[in-house]
Amino acid sequence: MRLSVLHQYLLIVAISLLPFIPFFTTNDIPHTHDGPVHLARMAAYYKALTDGQILPRWAGDLNYGYGMPLFNFIYHLPYLFSSFFIFLRFSLVDTFKIVLALSFLISGVTIFAFSRAFWKDTKKAFLVTIFYQFFAPFRLVETHVRGSFGEAYTYAAFPFVLYGIVRKNIFITAVAGAFLILSHNSVSLLFFALAATFAFVTSKTWRVRVYQAGALAGALALSATYWLPAIVERKFTYGDLFMKDVFQMHFPQLYQLFIPNFTNAPTFLTEGISVQIGIFHVIALFFARDKTLWRYIILWSLIALFFMQPISSFLWRYFPILRQFQFPWRFLSIFVIMTTLASGLLMRMRVFQKPLMYCGTLALVIVSTLYFWNPPLGFDTVSDEGFYWNYPLNTTYYGETDVVWSAGPHQSYPPSPIQVASGDTIVTNIEKRSTQHTFQVSSTTESTIVDNTQYFPGWRAYVDGTQVPIEFQDINWRGLITFSVPPGQHSVRVAFGHTPVRLIANVVSVSTLLFLLLIWVKKKYFYH
C-alpha cells in the first residue's frame, strides 16, 4: 500500500517523536548540561517580549537586577518558540521539553522535504531522513545530554535552506536562511557555509549560482537585525577575552571519533560529551561516489576532522571567529550533514533496494540510538519555577555578555533600583520595566542619580523630557548609569533604545522582508 504525501510526513513525525517519549512520561525535566540556563532564559525572553521588546536585546532582571544585553548576542528562534508555549500557559519545564522535541520533529519534516525534492525518490528520501534523525548519535546528545536549544534548531532550519536551494525558490531560501542564522550564533555559520557551497556545486549554470547567492544574501539581510549589532557591539563585552582559551580543553581524541559508543561510556567522552562520528559513518562516506556530491562531502568532512584535532590549534588561537564556536567538537555537526547526504547514495547498491534489507537498515539505524532515548543523566525535579522567573545570575558560562565597563557579574541585588550618589534628594514613584525606568526626583541641590542598571550603548536618560549626559565610568559606581539632575521637582526617564548600527540593521531587515513579501505576492520567486 502506497502512502499519500501527507501520511508520509505524519509517519516521519511519529518516528521522530519516539526518542522523546520518555520526556513526557514524567513531570520532571531531563538533566542536561544547559537545561537550567534555558529555563531562566525562556523566562527572561518572555518577560522582555511582554515588556514591548519586539526582538528582545536586554534582559532586565538577570545579573541580580542590574540587567545585561544577553539577547543582543544570543540566538532568538528557540526562545520565540518557547514564548509561544509560555503564552499558552505551559510551565517552563513543559515548554523546555516541548520546544526541544519540536526541533526534532521539524527537522524530520524539513529533511524529508529536501530529500524528496533533491533525489525525487520517496524510498531514498525516507532512508535519508532516518539517517539524519538517528544515524548520528550526536543529534540526540544535543537534545538529551546537552539540552542545546539553539543547535537543535539549526538541524531543523538547515534542510529547509537546502530545500529552497533545490527548488530554486528565492523566498524559501532567504526565509529559511534567516531562521537558520537566528537558531544559533556559531553553528549557524557552519551550516550557512555548507548551504552556500551546496548551492554552488549543485547549480548547473552561473546564472543560477548568481540567483542562489542573491537568495542567501537575502537571508543575511533579513536576519541583519540580529547578527549585525551582535558583531559590531561585541567589542563592548568580555567575550573574546574570557573565551580565548576555552577551545584547548575540547579537542576529542581521534579514536573517540570513530569507535561506536552506544552506551555513552566515559572512556569515549570528551569533557562529558559523546563525540563519535562512528565507523559506520565513514563507510557511508565511502559510498558517496557521486560526481556532484563526492568532492563536496569529502572536502567538508576533512575540514571538520581537521578543526577537531589539536593540529588546528594555531588557527583557533589566531582567528577570533573560530573561538566563537567554543568547542572544536561542534564541528561534528558537519559530519551529521555529510553522512546524511552520503546515505542517499546507498540506494544505488542493489542490496539496499531489496525490501528486507531496506526495512532492516531503517530499523537498525533507529534502534542504534536507543540508549540515548532515555536521558542518560536522568531527570531532575523543579519544585519552584519562580526561581527561574526571578533568576539572579547571568546565564552565560564564559562572560560572553559581561560589559567591559563593569567589574564582571554582580554578586547581590542593589539596595534600591535607584540611588542618590550625591545631593539632598528624594526619589519617589519608581516604576521599572526591562527597557524603561521612570521616577520622580525632588531635590534642593544639584544631585547625582544612580540607576542600578549595567550601562550598555543604547541607554539614555531624560529629565523632564530632555536628554542628559550619562556617566558610566564613575569609579564608585563602575559600569552603572549615573547622571546629574538640577534642583527642583523633576520627572526622570531612563530608556534603552537603538544605536546607529541597530537602527541600520532594523531598516535592512524590514526592507528585505517587504521585498521578499513583494516577490512572494507576485509569484516570481522561481529561477531557472
Short mmCIF file of C-alpha atoms in Angstrom, two decimals:
data_model
loop_
_atom_site.label_atom_id
_atom_site.label_comp_id
_atom_site.label_asym_id
_atom_site.label_seq_id
_atom_site.Cartn_x
_atom_site.Cartn_y
_atom_site.Cartn_z
CA MET A 1 0.00 0.00 0.00
CA ARG A 2 1.38 3.37 -1.03
CA LEU A 3 1.10 6.20 1.46
CA SER A 4 -0.12 9.63 0.46
CA VAL A 5 2.33 12.50 0.83
CA LEU A 6 0.51 13.68 3.96
CA HIS A 7 0.73 10.22 5.53
CA GLN A 8 4.42 10.04 4.67
CA TYR A 9 5.05 13.24 6.62
CA LEU A 10 2.90 12.04 9.51
CA LEU A 11 4.91 8.82 9.64
CA ILE A 12 8.14 10.83 9.77
CA VAL A 13 6.75 12.91 12.63
CA ALA A 14 5.63 9.80 14.53
CA ILE A 15 9.02 8.12 14.19
CA SER A 16 10.84 11.32 15.14
CA LEU A 17 8.77 11.54 18.30
CA LEU A 18 9.98 8.15 19.58
CA PRO A 19 13.19 9.37 21.31
CA PHE A 20 11.19 11.99 23.20
CA ILE A 21 8.50 9.75 24.67
CA PRO A 22 10.45 9.47 27.98
CA PHE A 23 10.37 13.28 28.23
CA PHE A 24 6.61 13.24 28.55
CA THR A 25 6.16 10.30 30.90
CA THR A 26 7.23 12.42 33.87
CA ASN A 27 6.70 15.90 35.24
CA ASP A 28 10.45 16.23 35.80
CA ILE A 29 12.95 17.88 33.49
CA PRO A 30 15.72 15.90 31.76
CA HIS A 31 19.05 16.52 33.45
CA THR A 32 21.06 18.23 30.73
CA HIS A 33 24.12 20.46 30.72
CA ASP A 34 22.23 23.61 29.74
CA GLY A 35 18.69 22.90 30.93
CA PRO A 36 18.59 25.26 33.95
CA VAL A 37 20.14 28.06 31.90
CA HIS A 38 17.45 27.72 29.26
CA LEU A 39 14.67 27.81 31.84
CA ALA A 40 15.98 31.16 33.04
CA ARG A 41 16.47 32.48 29.53
CA MET A 42 12.98 31.42 28.46
CA ALA A 43 11.50 33.34 31.37
CA ALA A 44 13.68 36.39 30.70
CA TYR A 45 12.87 36.35 26.99
CA TYR A 46 9.14 36.10 27.60
CA LYS A 47 9.26 38.99 30.07
CA ALA A 48 11.19 41.07 27.56
CA LEU A 49 8.58 40.37 24.89
CA THR A 50 5.70 41.27 27.17
CA ASP A 51 7.54 44.46 28.11
CA GLY A 52 7.34 45.53 24.48
CA GLN A 53 10.70 44.46 23.06
CA ILE A 54 9.74 43.22 19.60
CA LEU A 55 13.05 41.40 19.17
CA PRO A 56 14.50 41.44 22.69
CA ARG A 57 18.01 42.69 23.29
CA TRP A 58 18.02 43.44 27.02
CA ALA A 59 17.34 41.04 29.91
CA GLY A 60 16.40 43.43 32.69
CA ASP A 61 16.06 41.08 35.66
CA LEU A 62 19.17 38.95 35.17
CA ASN A 63 22.53 39.76 36.77
CA TYR A 64 20.87 40.48 40.13
CA GLY A 65 18.55 43.05 38.60
CA TYR A 66 21.36 45.07 37.02
CA GLY A 67 20.41 43.63 33.63
CA MET A 68 22.57 42.60 30.70
CA PRO A 69 22.48 42.73 26.87
CA LEU A 70 22.03 38.96 26.69
CA PHE A 71 19.63 38.85 23.75
CA ASN A 72 21.69 41.30 21.74
CA PHE A 73 24.16 38.44 21.26
CA ILE A 74 22.48 35.06 21.66
CA TYR A 75 20.12 33.32 19.25
CA HIS A 76 16.38 34.04 19.21
CA LEU A 77 14.45 31.34 17.35
CA PRO A 78 14.17 28.72 20.16
CA TYR A 79 13.09 31.39 22.64
CA LEU A 80 10.45 32.72 20.25
CA PHE A 81 9.02 29.19 20.13
CA SER A 82 9.21 28.89 23.90
CA SER A 83 7.45 32.23 24.39
CA PHE A 84 4.52 30.95 22.34
CA PHE A 85 4.04 27.95 24.63
CA ILE A 86 4.52 30.04 27.76
CA PHE A 87 1.82 32.36 26.42
CA LEU A 88 -0.42 29.29 26.18
CA ARG A 89 0.19 28.77 29.92
CA PHE A 90 2.59 25.86 29.72
CA SER A 91 5.11 25.68 32.56
CA LEU A 92 8.77 26.39 31.95
CA VAL A 93 9.65 22.70 32.34
CA ASP A 94 6.94 21.55 29.93
CA THR A 95 7.89 24.29 27.49
CA PHE A 96 11.53 23.23 27.58
CA LYS A 97 10.60 19.64 26.76
CA ILE A 98 8.10 20.61 24.06
CA VAL A 99 10.45 23.01 22.31
CA LEU A 100 13.32 20.50 22.29
CA ALA A 101 11.06 17.77 20.93
CA LEU A 102 9.57 20.15 18.39
CA SER A 103 13.01 20.89 16.96
CA PHE A 104 13.45 17.18 16.24
CA LEU A 105 10.01 16.85 14.66
CA ILE A 106 10.58 19.89 12.46
CA SER A 107 13.98 18.59 11.37
CA GLY A 108 12.33 15.34 10.31
CA VAL A 109 9.83 17.23 8.17
CA THR A 110 12.38 19.55 6.59
CA ILE A 111 14.96 16.87 5.78
CA PHE A 112 12.22 14.72 4.21
CA ALA A 113 11.01 17.66 2.12
CA PHE A 114 14.55 18.38 0.94
CA SER A 115 15.31 14.73 0.19
CA ARG A 116 12.13 14.26 -1.86
CA ALA A 117 12.95 17.39 -3.87
CA PHE A 118 16.63 16.53 -4.35
CA TRP A 119 16.51 12.80 -5.10
CA LYS A 120 12.94 12.64 -6.41
CA ASP A 121 12.61 9.22 -4.82
CA THR A 122 10.38 8.64 -1.79
CA LYS A 123 12.18 5.50 -0.59
CA LYS A 124 15.53 7.25 -0.80
CA ALA A 125 14.09 10.31 0.95
CA PHE A 126 12.78 8.16 3.77
CA LEU A 127 16.16 6.47 4.19
CA VAL A 128 17.97 9.82 4.22
CA THR A 129 15.53 11.18 6.80
CA ILE A 130 16.06 8.25 9.16
CA PHE A 131 19.83 8.59 8.80
CA TYR A 132 19.63 12.32 9.54
CA GLN A 133 17.47 11.82 12.61
CA PHE A 134 19.04 8.70 14.10
CA PHE A 135 22.29 7.65 12.39
CA ALA A 136 24.48 10.18 14.21
CA PRO A 137 24.14 9.81 18.00
CA PHE A 138 25.39 13.39 18.30
CA ARG A 139 21.91 14.54 17.28
CA LEU A 140 20.41 13.02 20.43
CA VAL A 141 23.41 14.06 22.52
CA GLU A 142 22.48 17.64 21.61
CA THR A 143 18.93 17.25 22.94
CA HIS A 144 19.12 14.55 25.61
CA VAL A 145 22.56 15.25 27.14
CA ARG A 146 23.47 18.84 26.35
CA GLY A 147 19.95 20.26 26.15
CA SER A 148 21.20 22.60 23.46
CA PHE A 149 18.26 24.72 22.34
CA GLY A 150 19.99 26.64 19.59
CA GLU A 151 21.94 23.85 17.96
CA ALA A 152 18.84 21.65 17.90
CA TYR A 153 17.07 24.25 15.79
CA THR A 154 19.95 24.61 13.34
CA TYR A 155 19.28 20.98 12.39
CA ALA A 156 15.64 21.90 11.81
CA ALA A 157 16.34 25.01 9.72
CA PHE A 158 19.26 23.77 7.61
CA PRO A 159 17.37 21.22 5.47
CA PHE A 160 14.75 23.90 4.84
CA VAL A 161 17.51 26.08 3.35
CA LEU A 162 18.62 23.19 1.14
CA TYR A 163 15.01 22.65 0.10
CA GLY A 164 14.78 26.26 -1.06
CA ILE A 165 18.06 25.87 -2.96
CA VAL A 166 16.92 22.68 -4.70
CA ARG A 167 13.55 24.18 -5.56
CA LYS A 168 15.34 27.33 -6.77
CA ASN A 169 12.98 29.34 -4.63
CA ILE A 170 14.38 32.71 -3.54
CA PHE A 171 11.69 33.34 -0.95
CA ILE A 172 12.07 29.99 0.82
CA THR A 173 15.88 30.11 0.71
CA ALA A 174 16.01 33.61 2.18
CA VAL A 175 13.44 32.98 4.92
CA ALA A 176 14.87 29.58 5.84
CA GLY A 177 18.38 31.02 5.85
CA ALA A 178 17.27 33.78 8.22
CA PHE A 179 15.71 31.16 10.52
CA LEU A 180 19.00 29.26 10.42
CA ILE A 181 21.01 32.33 11.46
CA LEU A 182 18.53 33.07 14.26
CA SER A 183 18.88 29.49 15.54
CA HIS A 184 22.42 29.67 16.87
CA ASN A 185 25.20 32.22 16.92
CA SER A 186 28.05 29.92 15.85
CA VAL A 187 26.85 26.59 14.42
CA SER A 188 24.59 28.54 12.06
CA LEU A 189 27.77 29.98 10.49
CA LEU A 190 28.97 26.46 9.69
CA PHE A 191 25.64 25.44 8.23
CA PHE A 192 25.36 28.65 6.23
CA ALA A 193 28.76 27.90 4.67
CA LEU A 194 27.58 24.35 3.92
CA ALA A 195 24.45 25.73 2.25
CA ALA A 196 26.41 28.23 0.16
CA THR A 197 28.84 25.60 -1.13
CA PHE A 198 25.98 23.14 -1.73
CA ALA A 199 24.24 25.77 -3.85
CA PHE A 200 27.44 26.33 -5.81
CA VAL A 201 28.22 22.68 -6.59
CA THR A 202 24.63 21.71 -7.44
CA SER A 203 23.89 24.69 -9.69
CA LYS A 204 24.42 23.87 -13.36
CA THR A 205 24.91 27.39 -14.66
CA TRP A 206 26.50 30.59 -13.41
CA ARG A 207 23.18 32.35 -13.83
CA VAL A 208 21.60 30.01 -11.29
CA ARG A 209 24.59 30.42 -8.98
CA VAL A 210 24.13 34.18 -9.03
CA TYR A 211 20.46 33.82 -8.10
CA GLN A 212 21.33 31.34 -5.37
CA ALA A 213 23.89 33.81 -4.00
CA GLY A 214 21.23 36.51 -4.09
CA ALA A 215 18.81 34.33 -2.12
CA LEU A 216 21.43 33.60 0.53
CA ALA A 217 22.33 37.29 0.66
CA GLY A 218 18.63 37.88 1.28
CA ALA A 219 18.88 35.56 4.29
CA LEU A 220 21.75 37.63 5.67
CA ALA A 221 19.86 40.87 5.09
CA LEU A 222 16.64 39.53 6.61
CA SER A 223 18.46 38.46 9.78
CA ALA A 224 20.71 41.54 9.95
CA THR A 225 18.72 42.90 12.88
CA TYR A 226 20.32 40.13 14.94
CA TRP A 227 23.80 39.43 13.61
CA LEU A 228 24.96 42.91 12.62
CA PRO A 229 24.64 44.51 16.09
CA ALA A 230 25.98 41.31 17.67
CA ILE A 231 29.18 41.56 15.64
CA VAL A 232 29.69 45.32 15.86
CA GLU A 233 28.84 45.65 19.56
CA ARG A 234 30.72 42.58 20.71
CA LYS A 235 33.71 44.83 21.42
CA PHE A 236 31.77 46.18 24.41
CA THR A 237 31.81 42.77 26.14
CA TYR A 238 34.40 40.47 27.70
CA GLY A 239 33.51 37.65 25.31
CA ASP A 240 36.75 37.46 23.35
CA LEU A 241 38.88 37.79 26.48
CA PHE A 242 37.14 35.13 28.57
CA MET A 243 36.67 32.60 25.76
CA LYS A 244 40.07 32.82 24.10
CA ASP A 245 41.45 29.58 25.60
CA VAL A 246 38.28 27.52 26.08
CA PHE A 247 38.84 25.52 22.88
CA GLN A 248 42.08 23.96 24.17
CA MET A 249 40.29 21.56 26.53
CA HIS A 250 37.79 20.31 23.98
CA PHE A 251 39.75 18.57 21.23
CA PRO A 252 38.49 14.97 21.05
CA GLN A 253 40.94 12.11 20.76
CA LEU A 254 40.97 10.60 17.28
CA TYR A 255 39.83 7.18 18.50
CA GLN A 256 36.84 8.76 20.26
CA LEU A 257 35.53 9.91 16.91
CA PHE A 258 35.45 6.52 15.23
CA ILE A 259 34.72 3.88 17.87
CA PRO A 260 30.95 3.41 18.39
CA ASN A 261 29.77 4.42 21.86
CA PHE A 262 26.26 3.05 22.09
CA THR A 263 26.14 3.27 25.90
CA ASN A 264 27.78 6.66 26.46
CA ALA A 265 30.85 5.05 28.08
CA PRO A 266 33.08 7.66 29.81
CA THR A 267 36.21 6.37 28.04
CA PHE A 268 34.89 7.70 24.75
CA LEU A 269 33.68 11.07 26.04
CA THR A 270 35.31 14.47 25.62
CA GLU A 271 34.52 16.71 28.60
CA GLY A 272 31.36 14.67 29.18
CA ILE A 273 30.25 14.76 25.53
CA SER A 274 29.86 11.74 23.25
CA VAL A 275 31.77 12.85 20.14
CA GLN A 276 31.64 9.79 17.92
CA ILE A 277 31.43 10.06 14.18
CA GLY A 278 31.24 6.28 14.10
CA ILE A 279 32.91 3.77 11.84
CA PHE A 280 29.60 3.23 10.01
CA HIS A 281 29.55 6.91 9.12
CA VAL A 282 32.94 6.55 7.47
CA ILE A 283 31.62 3.59 5.50
CA ALA A 284 28.65 5.70 4.42
CA LEU A 285 31.03 8.38 3.17
CA PHE A 286 32.81 5.76 1.08
CA PHE A 287 29.65 5.22 -0.95
CA ALA A 288 29.29 8.91 -1.76
CA ARG A 289 30.78 8.44 -5.22
CA ASP A 290 28.57 10.91 -7.00
CA LYS A 291 30.12 13.41 -9.40
CA THR A 292 28.13 16.26 -7.88
CA LEU A 293 28.43 15.40 -4.20
CA TRP A 294 31.64 13.41 -3.79
CA ARG A 295 34.08 16.31 -3.60
CA TYR A 296 31.64 18.38 -1.55
CA ILE A 297 31.15 15.64 1.05
CA ILE A 298 34.79 14.61 1.31
CA LEU A 299 36.12 18.18 1.41
CA TRP A 300 33.81 19.26 4.22
CA SER A 301 34.41 16.02 6.13
CA LEU A 302 38.17 16.61 6.04
CA ILE A 303 37.70 20.24 7.09
CA ALA A 304 35.61 19.14 10.07
CA LEU A 305 38.12 16.47 11.08
CA PHE A 306 40.99 18.96 10.84
CA PHE A 307 39.33 21.56 13.08
CA MET A 308 38.54 18.91 15.70
CA GLN A 309 42.19 17.96 16.13
CA PRO A 310 44.97 19.78 18.07
CA ILE A 311 46.89 20.30 14.83
CA SER A 312 44.47 23.15 14.10
CA SER A 313 45.23 24.92 17.41
CA PHE A 314 47.18 27.71 15.72
CA LEU A 315 44.09 28.67 13.72
CA TRP A 316 41.85 28.56 16.78
CA ARG A 317 44.34 30.79 18.58
CA TYR A 318 44.73 33.48 15.92
CA PHE A 319 41.26 33.68 14.34
CA PRO A 320 38.65 35.08 16.77
CA ILE A 321 35.75 33.84 14.66
CA LEU A 322 36.78 30.24 15.40
CA ARG A 323 36.75 30.90 19.14
CA GLN A 324 33.07 31.76 18.89
CA PHE A 325 32.48 28.03 18.40
CA GLN A 326 34.00 27.47 21.88
CA PHE A 327 34.30 23.69 21.43
CA PRO A 328 36.11 22.04 18.49
CA TRP A 329 33.78 19.03 18.70
CA ARG A 330 30.97 21.27 17.47
CA PHE A 331 32.35 20.55 14.01
CA LEU A 332 30.74 17.12 14.42
CA SER A 333 27.61 18.78 13.10
CA ILE A 334 29.25 18.83 9.67
CA PHE A 335 29.54 15.03 9.75
CA VAL A 336 25.84 14.76 10.50
CA ILE A 337 25.14 16.58 7.25
CA MET A 338 27.78 14.83 5.16
CA THR A 339 26.86 11.29 6.19
CA THR A 340 23.21 12.12 5.62
CA LEU A 341 23.94 13.16 2.04
CA ALA A 342 26.11 10.08 1.57
CA SER A 343 23.31 7.81 2.82
CA GLY A 344 21.14 8.88 -0.09
CA LEU A 345 23.59 7.14 -2.39
CA LEU A 346 23.27 3.77 -0.65
CA MET A 347 20.15 3.08 -2.69
CA ARG A 348 22.38 2.74 -5.74
CA MET A 349 23.51 -0.59 -4.31
CA ARG A 350 21.21 -3.42 -5.30
CA VAL A 351 21.32 -4.95 -1.85
CA PHE A 352 19.64 -1.89 -0.35
CA GLN A 353 16.91 -2.00 -2.97
CA LYS A 354 15.63 -5.28 -1.55
CA PRO A 355 12.65 -4.65 0.78
CA LEU A 356 14.02 -6.80 3.59
CA MET A 357 17.43 -5.11 3.55
CA TYR A 358 15.87 -1.67 3.20
CA CYS A 359 13.48 -2.11 6.13
CA GLY A 360 16.14 -3.84 8.21
CA THR A 361 18.53 -0.94 7.68
CA LEU A 362 15.88 1.56 8.75
CA ALA A 363 15.07 -0.43 11.88
CA LEU A 364 18.74 -0.92 12.76
CA VAL A 365 19.52 2.77 12.40
CA ILE A 366 16.57 3.75 14.60
CA VAL A 367 17.35 1.32 17.43
CA SER A 368 21.09 2.08 17.32
CA THR A 369 20.43 5.23 19.37
CA LEU A 370 18.02 3.53 21.76
CA TYR A 371 20.32 4.12 24.74
CA PHE A 372 20.01 7.89 24.35
CA TRP A 373 16.19 7.91 24.22
CA ASN A 374 16.02 7.87 27.99
CA PRO A 375 18.15 10.86 29.06
CA PRO A 376 21.48 9.30 30.15
CA LEU A 377 21.87 11.78 33.00
CA GLY A 378 18.37 11.12 34.36
CA PHE A 379 15.72 13.62 35.40
CA ASP A 380 15.53 16.46 37.92
CA THR A 381 12.57 17.77 39.88
CA VAL A 382 11.94 21.50 39.60
CA SER A 383 9.92 22.30 42.70
CA ASP A 384 9.88 26.08 42.30
CA GLU A 385 9.79 27.63 38.83
CA GLY A 386 9.61 31.03 40.49
CA PHE A 387 13.37 30.80 40.97
CA TYR A 388 13.84 30.79 37.20
CA TRP A 389 11.33 33.57 36.68
CA ASN A 390 13.49 35.67 39.02
CA TYR A 391 16.85 34.17 38.14
CA PRO A 392 19.66 36.25 39.71
CA LEU A 393 22.67 35.06 37.66
CA ASN A 394 23.65 35.87 34.09
CA THR A 395 23.04 32.51 32.27
CA THR A 396 26.42 32.54 30.48
CA TYR A 397 29.45 30.40 31.26
CA TYR A 398 32.34 32.46 29.92
CA GLY A 399 31.26 36.07 30.39
CA GLU A 400 30.21 36.38 26.76
CA THR A 401 27.83 39.24 27.52
CA ASP A 402 29.51 40.87 30.52
CA VAL A 403 30.01 44.54 29.71
CA VAL A 404 33.61 45.82 29.66
CA TRP A 405 32.84 48.82 31.87
CA SER A 406 31.63 46.60 34.70
CA ALA A 407 33.71 44.64 37.18
CA GLY A 408 32.11 41.42 35.99
CA PRO A 409 28.83 39.81 37.06
CA HIS A 410 27.18 41.29 40.13
CA GLN A 411 27.02 39.20 43.29
CA SER A 412 23.96 40.64 45.06
CA TYR A 413 20.90 42.78 44.48
CA PRO A 414 21.22 46.57 44.88
CA PRO A 415 19.57 48.16 47.93
CA SER A 416 17.23 50.03 45.58
CA PRO A 417 16.73 50.26 41.80
CA ILE A 418 17.53 53.99 42.02
CA GLN A 419 20.03 55.53 44.44
CA VAL A 420 21.27 59.03 45.20
CA ALA A 421 25.05 59.33 44.88
CA SER A 422 25.17 62.96 45.99
CA GLY A 423 22.78 65.78 46.84
CA ASP A 424 19.83 66.41 49.13
CA THR A 425 17.35 64.42 47.07
CA ILE A 426 14.25 62.26 47.45
CA VAL A 427 13.33 59.70 44.78
CA THR A 428 9.71 58.51 44.57
CA ASN A 429 7.27 56.68 42.28
CA ILE A 430 9.85 54.28 40.87
CA GLU A 431 8.47 52.15 38.04
CA LYS A 432 10.86 49.74 36.38
CA ARG A 433 10.35 47.73 33.22
CA SER A 434 13.08 45.93 31.33
CA THR A 435 13.92 48.81 28.99
CA GLN A 436 12.29 51.80 30.67
CA HIS A 437 12.58 53.16 34.20
CA THR A 438 10.60 56.18 35.39
CA PHE A 439 10.64 58.03 38.73
CA GLN A 440 10.22 61.42 40.35
CA VAL A 441 13.06 63.45 41.85
CA SER A 442 12.68 66.19 44.45
CA SER A 443 15.95 67.96 45.30
CA THR A 444 17.09 71.17 46.93
CA THR A 445 20.54 70.89 45.34
CA GLU A 446 22.02 69.53 42.17
CA SER A 447 22.24 65.77 42.62
CA THR A 448 23.82 62.72 41.06
CA ILE A 449 21.44 59.83 40.47
CA VAL A 450 22.48 56.22 40.05
CA ASP A 451 20.23 53.90 38.09
CA ASN A 452 21.41 50.46 39.21
CA THR A 453 21.45 49.18 35.67
CA GLN A 454 24.53 47.99 33.84
CA TYR A 455 25.32 50.51 31.11
CA PHE A 456 25.38 49.40 27.50
CA PRO A 457 25.16 51.56 24.36
CA GLY A 458 21.53 52.46 23.80
CA TRP A 459 20.72 53.55 27.35
CA ARG A 460 19.67 57.21 27.62
CA ALA A 461 18.49 59.41 30.48
CA TYR A 462 15.84 62.13 30.20
CA VAL A 463 14.98 64.80 32.77
CA ASP A 464 11.60 66.40 32.07
CA GLY A 465 11.83 65.05 28.52
CA THR A 466 15.28 66.48 27.82
CA GLN A 467 18.17 64.08 27.29
CA VAL A 468 21.03 64.50 29.75
CA PRO A 469 24.58 63.05 29.57
CA ILE A 470 25.19 59.64 31.14
CA GLU A 471 28.36 58.79 33.03
CA PHE A 472 29.13 55.08 33.30
CA GLN A 473 32.77 55.03 34.42
CA ASP A 474 32.45 56.56 37.87
CA ILE A 475 34.95 54.62 39.97
CA ASN A 476 32.42 54.36 42.80
CA TRP A 477 29.61 53.11 40.52
CA ARG A 478 31.58 51.18 37.96
CA GLY A 479 29.66 50.38 34.81
CA LEU A 480 26.37 51.75 36.18
CA ILE A 481 24.20 54.52 34.75
CA THR A 482 24.80 57.81 36.59
CA PHE A 483 23.66 61.32 35.63
CA SER A 484 23.05 64.75 37.14
CA VAL A 485 19.67 66.26 37.99
CA PRO A 486 19.26 70.01 38.77
CA PRO A 487 17.46 71.27 41.90
CA GLY A 488 13.67 71.12 41.96
CA GLN A 489 10.88 68.71 41.07
CA HIS A 490 11.59 66.56 38.02
CA SER A 491 10.25 63.60 36.09
CA VAL A 492 13.02 61.26 35.05
CA ARG A 493 13.00 58.52 32.44
CA VAL A 494 15.85 56.12 31.68
CA ALA A 495 15.27 54.13 28.50
CA PHE A 496 17.05 51.57 26.35
CA GLY A 497 16.80 52.29 22.63
CA HIS A 498 18.53 51.99 19.31
CA THR A 499 22.13 52.66 18.43
CA PRO A 500 23.07 53.61 14.85
CA VAL A 501 24.07 50.05 13.98
CA ARG A 502 20.84 48.62 15.43
CA LEU A 503 18.79 51.16 13.51
CA ILE A 504 20.59 50.36 10.26
CA ALA A 505 20.20 46.62 10.89
CA ASN A 506 16.48 47.01 11.58
CA VAL A 507 15.97 49.04 8.41
CA VAL A 508 17.85 46.44 6.36
CA SER A 509 15.80 43.57 7.82
CA VAL A 510 12.43 45.29 7.44
CA SER A 511 13.23 46.42 3.89
CA THR A 512 14.30 42.90 2.97
CA LEU A 513 11.15 41.44 4.48
CA LEU A 514 8.97 43.81 2.44
CA PHE A 515 10.94 42.99 -0.70
CA LEU A 516 10.58 39.24 -0.14
CA LEU A 517 6.87 39.60 0.52
CA LEU A 518 6.55 41.51 -2.73
CA ILE A 519 8.34 38.70 -4.55
CA TRP A 520 6.08 36.13 -2.90
CA VAL A 521 2.88 38.02 -3.69
CA LYS A 522 3.85 38.42 -7.33
CA LYS A 523 4.72 34.71 -7.60
CA LYS A 524 8.04 35.48 -9.27
CA TYR A 525 10.35 33.66 -6.94
CA PHE A 526 11.40 30.76 -9.17
CA TYR A 527 14.58 30.95 -11.22
CA HIS A 528 15.78 28.52 -13.87
#
